[in-house]
Amino acid sequence: MPAEMLAFGQQVLGQQAFSQLLGAQLDAFSHGHAELSLPVVAGLLQQHGFVHGGVLSYLADNALTFAGGSVLGDSVTSEYKINYLRPAKDAERLLAVATVVGSGKTQAVCRCDVFMLRGEERTLCAAAQGTIRKAG
C-alpha cells in the first residue's frame, strides 16, 4: 500500500505543469505525511543569491496539500502562512516535510518545515501551517 500511495502521488504531481517546470519530486507520501523536494538552480535565485521566497512558498503549499490530501482525498489549499526563518543560500536541494496536525471529514490542518540540503546537512529555512479542504 505505501508504494502504491507514493506512485499515485507522483502521478498527481506529474500532472502539475508548474511542479514539472521547477523539477519538483514527491519523495515520500503516506497517510498524514508528504515530502517534496526540488533542485536549487540559478533560475530560482533572487538578486541576493537566495532561493526566491516564492519557490519556498510553492514547496510548502504543495507539501501541505499533499499531506492533507493523504487523509481527505482530492484536496485544495484553503489558506496557509509561511515564516521565512533564514535565507535559503548555497543549497543543493530544498526539502519540504509536511504532516497532518488534525483532520475531519472536509478539512485538515497541516504543518510543514522546509529545509536546505547540502550533502548530508539539513538546515531549516522556513516553517508553514495551513488548512487544506476536500475538493468539490
Backbone as numpy.savetxt, mean C-alpha at the origin, in Angstrom:
# Nx Ny Nz CAx CAy CAz Cx Cy Cz
-5.02 -22.05 0.05 -5.83 -20.84 0.05 -4.98 -19.56 0.05
-3.93 -19.43 0.91 -3.14 -18.19 0.89 -2.51 -17.90 -0.48
-2.01 -18.94 -1.15 -1.41 -18.74 -2.47 -2.47 -18.31 -3.48
-3.67 -18.88 -3.38 -4.76 -18.50 -4.27 -5.19 -17.06 -4.04
-5.22 -16.66 -2.77 -5.61 -15.29 -2.44 -4.58 -14.30 -2.97
-3.29 -14.62 -2.81 -2.24 -13.76 -3.34 -2.33 -13.67 -4.85
-2.55 -14.78 -5.53 -2.67 -14.77 -6.99 -3.86 -13.92 -7.43
-4.98 -14.01 -6.72 -6.14 -13.19 -7.03 -5.82 -11.71 -6.85
-5.19 -11.36 -5.73 -4.81 -9.97 -5.47 -3.86 -9.44 -6.53
-2.92 -10.26 -6.96 -1.98 -9.84 -8.00 -2.70 -9.60 -9.33
-3.74 -10.41 -9.59 -4.56 -10.21 -10.79 -5.28 -8.86 -10.71
-5.85 -8.54 -9.56 -6.54 -7.25 -9.37 -5.55 -6.10 -9.55
-4.38 -6.21 -8.93 -3.37 -5.15 -9.08 -2.97 -4.99 -10.54
-2.89 -6.08 -11.26 -2.54 -6.05 -12.68 -3.54 -5.31 -13.53
-4.77 -5.13 -13.04 -5.80 -4.39 -13.77 -5.75 -2.89 -13.49
-4.87 -2.47 -12.60 -4.74 -1.05 -12.25 -3.62 -0.44 -13.08
-3.98 0.31 -14.09 -2.98 0.89 -14.99 -1.96 1.76 -14.26
-2.40 2.55 -13.29 -1.48 3.42 -12.57 -0.48 2.59 -11.76
-0.95 1.52 -11.15 -0.05 0.63 -10.40 0.99 0.03 -11.32
0.58 -0.33 -12.53 1.51 -0.89 -13.51 2.54 0.17 -13.93
2.08 1.40 -14.11 2.98 2.50 -14.48 4.08 2.68 -13.43
3.72 2.55 -12.15 4.68 2.73 -11.07 5.53 1.48 -10.82
5.13 0.35 -11.37 5.86 -0.89 -11.13 5.55 -1.53 -9.79
4.36 -1.28 -9.27 3.96 -1.81 -7.96 3.78 -3.32 -8.02
4.07 -3.96 -6.90 3.90 -5.41 -6.76 3.15 -5.70 -5.47
2.27 -6.69 -5.51 1.61 -7.18 -4.31 2.45 -8.35 -3.82
3.14 -8.15 -2.70 4.09 -9.14 -2.18 3.44 -10.11 -1.20
2.38 -9.66 -0.50 1.68 -10.52 0.46 0.23 -10.08 0.50
-0.67 -11.06 0.59 -2.11 -10.77 0.65 -2.79 -11.92 1.34
-3.31 -11.64 2.52 -4.02 -12.66 3.29 -5.12 -11.96 4.09
-5.92 -12.72 4.79 -7.04 -12.15 5.55 -6.54 -11.08 6.52
-6.95 -9.82 6.27 -6.59 -8.72 7.16 -5.20 -8.15 6.96
-4.52 -8.52 5.88 -3.12 -8.11 5.70 -2.78 -7.96 4.22
-2.02 -6.91 3.90 -1.53 -6.73 2.53 -0.18 -6.03 2.56
0.70 -6.40 1.64 1.99 -5.74 1.49 2.21 -5.43 0.02
2.41 -4.14 -0.26 2.71 -3.68 -1.62 4.08 -3.02 -1.63
4.79 -3.19 -2.72 6.10 -2.55 -2.84 6.26 -1.99 -4.25
7.22 -1.10 -4.38 7.57 -0.60 -5.71 9.01 -0.15 -5.71
9.66 -0.24 -6.88 11.05 0.19 -6.98 11.12 1.72 -7.00
12.16 2.25 -6.38 12.40 3.69 -6.42 13.25 3.98 -7.65
12.71 4.78 -8.56 13.42 5.18 -9.77 13.43 6.71 -9.83
14.33 7.24 -10.62 14.53 8.70 -10.69 13.24 9.46 -10.99
12.36 8.90 -11.81 11.14 9.58 -12.19 10.14 9.77 -11.05
10.39 9.15 -9.89 9.50 9.28 -8.75 9.99 10.29 -7.72
11.12 10.93 -8.00 11.71 11.85 -7.04 11.26 13.29 -7.27
11.19 14.06 -6.18 10.91 15.49 -6.30 12.24 16.25 -6.32
12.18 17.57 -6.30 13.36 18.41 -6.53 14.45 18.27 -5.46
14.13 17.75 -4.27 15.14 17.58 -3.22 15.75 16.17 -3.23
15.33 15.34 -4.18 15.85 13.99 -4.25 15.10 12.99 -3.40
13.97 13.42 -2.81 13.13 12.52 -2.02 12.07 11.91 -2.92
11.59 10.71 -2.58 10.43 10.15 -3.29 9.27 11.10 -3.05
8.57 11.45 -4.12 7.43 12.39 -4.02 6.39 11.86 -3.04
5.82 12.74 -2.24 4.81 12.36 -1.27 3.61 11.69 -1.91
3.29 12.05 -3.15 2.17 11.42 -3.84 2.42 9.94 -4.08
3.66 9.55 -4.26 3.99 8.14 -4.45 3.80 7.39 -3.14
4.27 7.96 -2.04 4.06 7.34 -0.73 2.57 7.22 -0.43
1.83 8.28 -0.76 0.39 8.30 -0.52 -0.32 7.24 -1.35
0.05 7.12 -2.63 -0.51 6.07 -3.48 -0.30 4.69 -2.85
0.94 4.44 -2.42 1.28 3.12 -1.90 0.48 2.81 -0.63
0.37 3.79 0.26 -0.41 3.60 1.49 -1.89 3.38 1.16
-2.45 4.22 0.30 -3.86 4.12 -0.08 -4.17 2.74 -0.66
-3.35 2.29 -1.58 -3.63 1.01 -2.22 -3.45 -0.15 -1.25
-2.44 -0.09 -0.40 -2.23 -1.15 0.60 -3.39 -1.19 1.59
-3.86 -0.01 2.03 -5.02 0.04 2.93 -6.23 -0.61 2.28
-6.46 -0.32 1.01 -7.63 -0.84 0.32 -7.52 -2.35 0.09
-6.32 -2.83 -0.21 -6.15 -4.28 -0.34 -6.39 -4.97 1.00
-5.87 -4.42 2.09 -6.09 -5.02 3.41 -7.58 -5.05 3.72
-8.27 -3.90 3.53 -9.71 -3.86 3.77 -10.47 -4.81 2.87
-10.08 -4.86 1.61 -10.73 -5.76 0.66 -10.54 -7.23 1.01
-9.48 -7.54 1.74 -9.25 -8.93 2.11 -10.32 -9.46 3.07
-11.00 -8.55 3.77 -12.08 -8.97 4.68 -13.46 -8.59 4.16
-13.54 -7.59 3.26 -14.83 -7.10 2.77 -15.20 -7.59 1.38
-14.22 -7.99 0.60 -14.43 -8.24 -0.83 -14.16 -6.96 -1.59
-14.72 -6.82 -2.77 -14.48 -5.66 -3.63 -14.72 -4.37 -2.84
-13.71 -3.51 -2.76 -13.75 -2.36 -1.88 -13.12 -1.13 -2.50
-13.43 0.02 -1.90 -12.85 1.31 -2.29 -12.48 2.08 -1.03
-11.62 3.05 -1.19 -11.23 3.90 -0.07 -12.32 4.92 0.20
-12.73 5.05 1.45 -13.67 6.08 1.86 -12.90 7.32 2.30
-11.86 7.12 3.08 -10.99 8.22 3.51 -9.71 7.64 4.08
-8.66 8.45 4.08 -7.44 8.06 4.79 -6.62 9.30 5.09
-5.73 9.13 6.04 -4.82 10.18 6.48 -3.43 9.60 6.46
-2.46 10.40 6.05 -1.08 9.94 6.04 -0.20 10.95 6.77
0.74 10.44 7.52 1.76 11.26 8.17 3.10 10.91 7.55
3.78 11.91 7.02 5.13 11.72 6.49 6.09 11.90 7.65
6.81 10.86 8.00 7.66 10.87 9.19 9.10 11.28 8.89
9.58 10.91 7.72 10.93 11.31 7.28 10.98 11.17 5.77
11.86 11.93 5.14 11.95 11.84 3.68 12.36 10.44 3.23
11.75 9.97 2.17 12.13 8.70 1.56 13.26 9.02 0.60
14.48 8.79 1.04 15.68 9.18 0.29 16.66 8.01 0.25
17.30 7.84 -0.89 18.33 6.80 -1.06 17.78 5.39 -0.83
16.52 5.17 -1.15 15.92 3.85 -0.99 15.96 3.10 -2.32
16.02 1.79 -2.23 15.95 0.94 -3.42 14.50 0.61 -3.75
13.71 0.38 -2.70 12.29 0.06 -2.84 11.53 0.72 -1.72
10.22 0.83 -1.91 9.31 1.23 -0.85 8.41 0.03 -0.57
8.05 -0.15 0.69 7.18 -1.26 1.10 6.09 -0.71 2.00
4.84 -0.99 1.66 3.69 -0.61 2.47 3.11 -1.87 3.09
2.99 -1.87 4.41 2.46 -3.02 5.15 1.17 -2.56 5.83
0.04 -3.12 5.41 -1.26 -2.70 5.91 -1.98 -3.84 6.61
-2.69 -3.48 7.69 -3.47 -4.46 8.44 -4.84 -3.88 8.78
-5.79 -4.77 8.96 -7.13 -4.37 9.38 -7.14 -4.23 10.90
-7.59 -3.07 11.36 -7.71 -2.82 12.80 -9.05 -3.34 13.30
-10.10 -3.12 12.52 -11.43 -3.59 12.86 -12.32 -3.51 11.63
-13.32 -4.38 11.57 -14.20 -4.37 10.40 -15.59 -4.84 10.77
-16.55 -4.42 9.93 -17.94 -4.86 10.02 -18.36 -5.40 8.67
-19.65 -5.33 8.38 -20.16 -5.85 7.11 -19.82 -4.98 5.92
-19.73 -3.66 6.13 -19.56 -2.75 4.99 -18.31 -1.88 5.04
-17.61 -1.87 6.17 -16.41 -1.04 6.23 -15.36 -1.66 7.12
-14.12 -1.26 6.88 -12.99 -1.71 7.68 -12.09 -0.52 7.95
-11.59 -0.44 9.15 -10.58 0.56 9.49 -9.24 -0.15 9.43
-8.32 0.44 8.69 -7.02 -0.18 8.45 -5.90 0.80 8.76
-4.73 0.25 9.05 -3.55 1.10 9.22 -2.43 0.57 8.34
-1.49 1.45 8.04 -0.42 1.10 7.11 0.87 1.81 7.50
1.97 1.10 7.48 3.30 1.68 7.63 4.01 1.56 6.29
4.67 2.65 5.88 5.44 2.66 4.64 6.91 2.74 5.01
7.68 1.81 4.47 9.10 1.72 4.78 9.96 1.98 3.54
11.13 2.55 3.77 12.18 2.60 2.76 13.02 1.34 2.94
13.37 0.69 1.85 14.21 -0.49 1.90 15.54 -0.20 1.23
16.62 -0.49 1.94 17.99 -0.40 1.42 18.69 -1.69 1.82
18.86 -2.60 0.89 19.42 -3.91 1.24 18.53 -4.56 2.27
19.08 -4.92 3.42 18.32 -5.54 4.51 17.74 -4.50 5.46
18.10 -3.22 5.28 17.65 -2.16 6.17 16.23 -1.71 5.81
15.40 -1.55 6.85 14.01 -1.12 6.70 13.81 0.08 7.60
13.43 1.23 7.01 13.25 2.46 7.77 11.85 3.00 7.54
11.12 3.24 8.62 9.77 3.78 8.53 9.82 5.22 8.03
9.03 5.52 6.99 9.01 6.90 6.47 7.62 7.52 6.48
6.55 6.71 6.60 5.20 7.26 6.63 4.27 6.27 7.34
3.20 6.82 7.92 2.17 6.01 8.57 0.82 6.54 8.15
-0.11 5.64 7.89 -1.43 6.03 7.41 -2.52 5.22 8.11
-3.71 5.78 8.14 -4.88 5.06 8.62 -6.06 5.46 7.76
-6.93 4.50 7.46 -8.06 4.83 6.60 -9.26 3.94 6.83
-10.36 4.39 6.24 -11.60 3.63 6.25 -11.86 3.13 4.85
-12.07 1.84 4.74 -12.30 1.19 3.47 -13.74 0.69 3.46
-14.45 0.95 2.36 -15.87 0.57 2.23 -16.05 -0.49 1.17
-16.97 -1.38 1.44 -17.35 -2.39 0.45 -17.93 -1.67 -0.77
-17.48 -2.04 -1.96 -17.97 -1.40 -3.19 -19.40 -1.85 -3.46
-20.14 -0.96 -4.13 -21.48 -1.34 -4.55 -22.57 -0.89 -3.69
